[in-house]
Amino acid sequence: TQLLEQSPQFLSIQEGENLTVYCNSSSVFSSLQWYRQEPGEGPVLLVTVVTGGEVKKLKRLTFQFGDARKDSSLHITAAQPGDTGLYLCAGVIDKIIFGKGTRLHILP
Amino acid sequence: KAGVTQTPRYLIKTRGQQVTLSCSPISGHRSVSWYQQTPGQGLQFLFEYFSETQRNKGNFPGRFSGRQFSNSRSEMNVSTLELGDSALYLCASTTRLGGAGELFFGEGSRLTVL
């Protein structure tokens, strides 16, 4: 059973456009993490959000944790080809469980 | 500081064989988790070891097992391989038990079962 649903599964957009990726669950998490994975490598942590309603910014990336700590979103402003990759959300309960990911491709 | 090292990086096995994968965590990290990654199911949690004890287990059959040594290095074993076991197996280490901190991943071991 996949506890974390990510949408969309695939996204291909032009450089300079904005996009939002969603991560939803019926479970409450103590915290939620976002990772990015590039081909041939393991996932790398981008951010951890802990408090319901929390918003964190990492340059052009904005992460939000839902008020009920069941969902999260990742918004990218003015996407660049370097943002291409697999974005994974991960919910923390007594272990870390991952969504299936959003594969993002930014066209130059 | 050296990262998480997984060996081998690639391997090919046939159905019915068994395989052992190795993971050396970052120095000082006592927790090692294993994940199976496939295009259809994404990253699925296999198990977590901390101080040589399995602390958490995912929903995988008993053919999947692991262990951790006193130096925190970990191995996972898959017996009686099936075609569906073809996947990227990722190991991650962290300082604390139960997902309380950042997971540092290795590059993975890509297993192909023929």
XYZ file of C-alpha atoms in Angstrom:
222
model
C 0.000 0.000 0.000
C 1.456 3.340 -1.082
C 0.732 5.812 1.707
C 2.057 8.820 -0.176
C 0.581 9.854 -3.523
C 2.561 12.222 -5.688
C 1.197 14.124 -8.663
C 1.828 14.563 -11.433
C 3.910 11.470 -12.163
C 5.579 13.138 -15.134
C 5.976 16.784 -16.049
C 7.749 18.293 -19.026
C 7.789 22.079 -19.284
C 9.732 24.866 -20.924
C 12.532 26.715 -19.191
C 11.226 29.755 -17.360
C 7.811 28.322 -16.515
C 6.496 27.745 -13.010
C 5.288 24.396 -11.684
C 3.873 22.752 -8.579
C 4.264 19.146 -7.472
C 1.922 17.655 -4.880
C 2.345 15.005 -2.219
C -0.804 13.729 -0.477
C -1.606 11.175 2.176
C -4.347 10.148 4.571
C -1.696 9.644 7.241
C -0.302 12.243 9.603
C 3.457 12.548 9.583
C 5.799 13.905 12.216
C 7.718 15.553 9.389
C 8.016 15.423 5.650
C 11.095 15.476 3.473
C 11.707 16.228 -0.192
C 14.533 14.561 -2.075
C 15.824 14.885 -5.631
C 17.340 11.970 -7.484
C 19.389 12.194 -10.660
C 20.174 9.254 -12.959
C 22.742 6.859 -11.548
C 22.667 8.431 -8.115
C 20.820 8.035 -4.860
C 18.281 10.608 -3.670
C 19.627 13.761 -2.026
C 17.700 15.655 0.640
C 16.403 19.093 -0.348
C 14.400 20.067 2.712
C 12.591 18.826 5.811
C 9.356 20.440 6.985
C 8.176 19.748 10.494
C 5.410 22.109 11.566
C 1.927 22.135 10.019
C 1.633 25.131 7.699
C 5.392 25.566 7.516
C 6.852 27.127 4.379
C 10.515 26.815 3.451
C 12.322 28.380 0.524
C 15.425 27.096 -1.182
C 16.341 29.617 -3.896
C 13.596 29.156 -6.534
C 12.020 26.188 -4.725
C 9.226 26.719 -2.184
C 8.082 23.850 0.031
C 4.898 23.858 2.081
C 3.652 21.415 4.708
C -0.109 21.150 5.044
C -1.771 22.395 8.213
C -2.807 18.849 9.156
C 0.663 17.475 8.317
C -0.819 15.065 5.762
C 0.263 16.753 2.551
C 2.939 18.927 1.029
C 3.715 20.826 -2.135
C 6.830 21.862 -3.992
C 6.661 24.951 -6.186
C 9.441 25.826 -8.599
C 9.621 29.339 -10.000
C 11.245 29.986 -13.377
C 12.320 26.376 -13.892
C 15.774 25.753 -15.346
C 17.222 22.691 -17.117
C 19.276 21.997 -13.983
C 16.014 21.327 -12.117
C 15.474 18.180 -14.199
C 15.255 15.063 -12.064
C 13.044 12.790 -9.986
C 11.475 14.582 -7.029
C 10.484 12.361 -4.113
C 8.485 13.245 -1.069
C 9.023 11.169 2.051
C 6.870 11.024 5.148
C 8.369 10.290 8.529
C 6.448 8.098 10.973
C 8.557 5.504 12.754
C 10.396 5.055 9.477
C 10.698 7.066 6.289
C 8.326 6.083 3.480
C 8.503 7.510 -0.005
C 6.048 8.480 -2.702
C 6.621 7.157 -6.210
C 8.044 10.476 -7.317
C 7.487 13.128 -9.955
C 9.798 12.952 -12.939
C 10.449 16.508 -14.034
C 12.024 17.475 -17.354
C 12.805 21.084 -18.140
C 13.244 21.844 -21.817
C 15.799 24.540 -22.738
C 34.005 12.657 4.609
C 33.317 9.538 2.547
C 29.725 8.925 1.518
C 27.682 5.755 1.628
C 29.315 3.015 -0.414
C 27.380 0.175 -1.977
C 28.815 -2.863 -3.696
C 28.462 -4.254 -6.217
C 27.036 -1.480 -8.414
C 25.653 -3.859 -11.023
C 24.954 -7.560 -11.048
C 23.059 -10.092 -13.093
C 21.596 -13.257 -11.596
C 19.249 -15.962 -12.746
C 16.004 -17.071 -11.152
C 16.476 -19.248 -8.106
C 19.911 -17.887 -7.221
C 20.655 -15.799 -4.188
C 22.446 -12.463 -3.889
C 24.203 -10.499 -1.169
C 24.554 -6.727 -1.342
C 26.843 -4.677 0.852
C 26.566 -1.177 2.290
C 29.197 0.839 4.159
C 27.568 3.820 5.897
C 29.053 7.220 6.556
C 31.471 7.068 9.456
C 29.609 7.636 12.704
C 26.201 6.720 11.301
C 24.667 3.836 13.196
C 21.384 3.488 11.325
C 21.261 1.776 7.945
C 18.077 1.432 5.922
C 17.498 -0.492 2.730
C 15.055 0.410 -0.032
C 13.992 -1.264 -3.265
C 13.363 1.108 -6.171
C 11.416 0.070 -9.269
C 9.720 2.200 -11.933
C 6.295 0.841 -11.019
C 6.428 0.936 -7.222
C 8.962 3.660 -6.520
C 11.077 3.475 -3.382
C 9.848 0.804 -0.994
C 11.193 0.357 2.513
C 12.802 -3.011 3.189
C 14.249 -2.736 6.689
C 16.287 -0.599 9.059
C 19.162 -1.671 11.265
C 20.539 0.179 14.249
C 23.289 -1.095 16.511
C 23.264 -4.512 14.833
C 19.527 -5.048 15.442
C 16.700 -4.911 12.937
C 14.449 -2.134 14.244
C 11.887 -1.868 11.498
C 10.712 -3.974 8.601
C 8.688 -3.313 5.459
C 6.205 -5.596 3.706
C 8.572 -7.897 1.871
C 8.663 -11.710 1.961
C 11.102 -13.595 4.141
C 13.373 -14.140 1.136
C 14.659 -10.642 1.873
C 16.908 -10.487 4.899
C 19.673 -8.361 6.242
C 22.158 -7.890 8.989
C 24.404 -5.239 10.455
C 27.877 -5.669 11.815
C 29.547 -4.033 14.800
C 31.213 -1.459 12.524
C 27.711 -0.491 11.228
C 28.320 -1.998 7.797
C 25.247 -3.799 6.544
C 24.419 -6.544 4.102
C 21.142 -7.587 2.594
C 20.435 -10.969 1.098
C 17.765 -12.074 -1.316
C 17.292 -15.819 -1.692
C 15.488 -17.752 -4.419
C 15.513 -14.796 -6.775
C 12.436 -14.019 -8.869
C 12.167 -11.917 -12.017
C 10.280 -9.301 -10.027
C 13.273 -8.766 -7.761
C 15.015 -6.870 -10.558
C 15.440 -3.400 -9.135
C 17.787 -0.767 -7.826
C 18.569 -1.504 -4.183
C 19.452 1.607 -2.246
C 21.091 1.812 1.118
C 20.864 4.912 3.287
C 22.542 5.814 6.533
C 21.720 8.329 9.214
C 22.724 9.138 12.736
C 19.421 8.417 14.440
C 16.894 5.611 14.498
C 13.482 5.731 12.902
C 13.833 8.377 10.254
C 14.433 11.243 12.605
C 17.116 12.760 10.436
C 18.348 13.135 6.887
C 18.937 9.957 4.939
C 22.232 9.811 3.062
C 21.947 7.413 0.145
C 24.489 5.392 -1.727
C 24.409 5.114 -5.505
C 22.660 1.768 -5.316
C 23.151 -1.780 -6.525
C 21.291 -2.520 -9.728
C 20.148 -6.139 -9.778
C 18.899 -7.809 -12.931
C 17.293 -11.229 -12.608
C 17.056 -13.267 -15.814
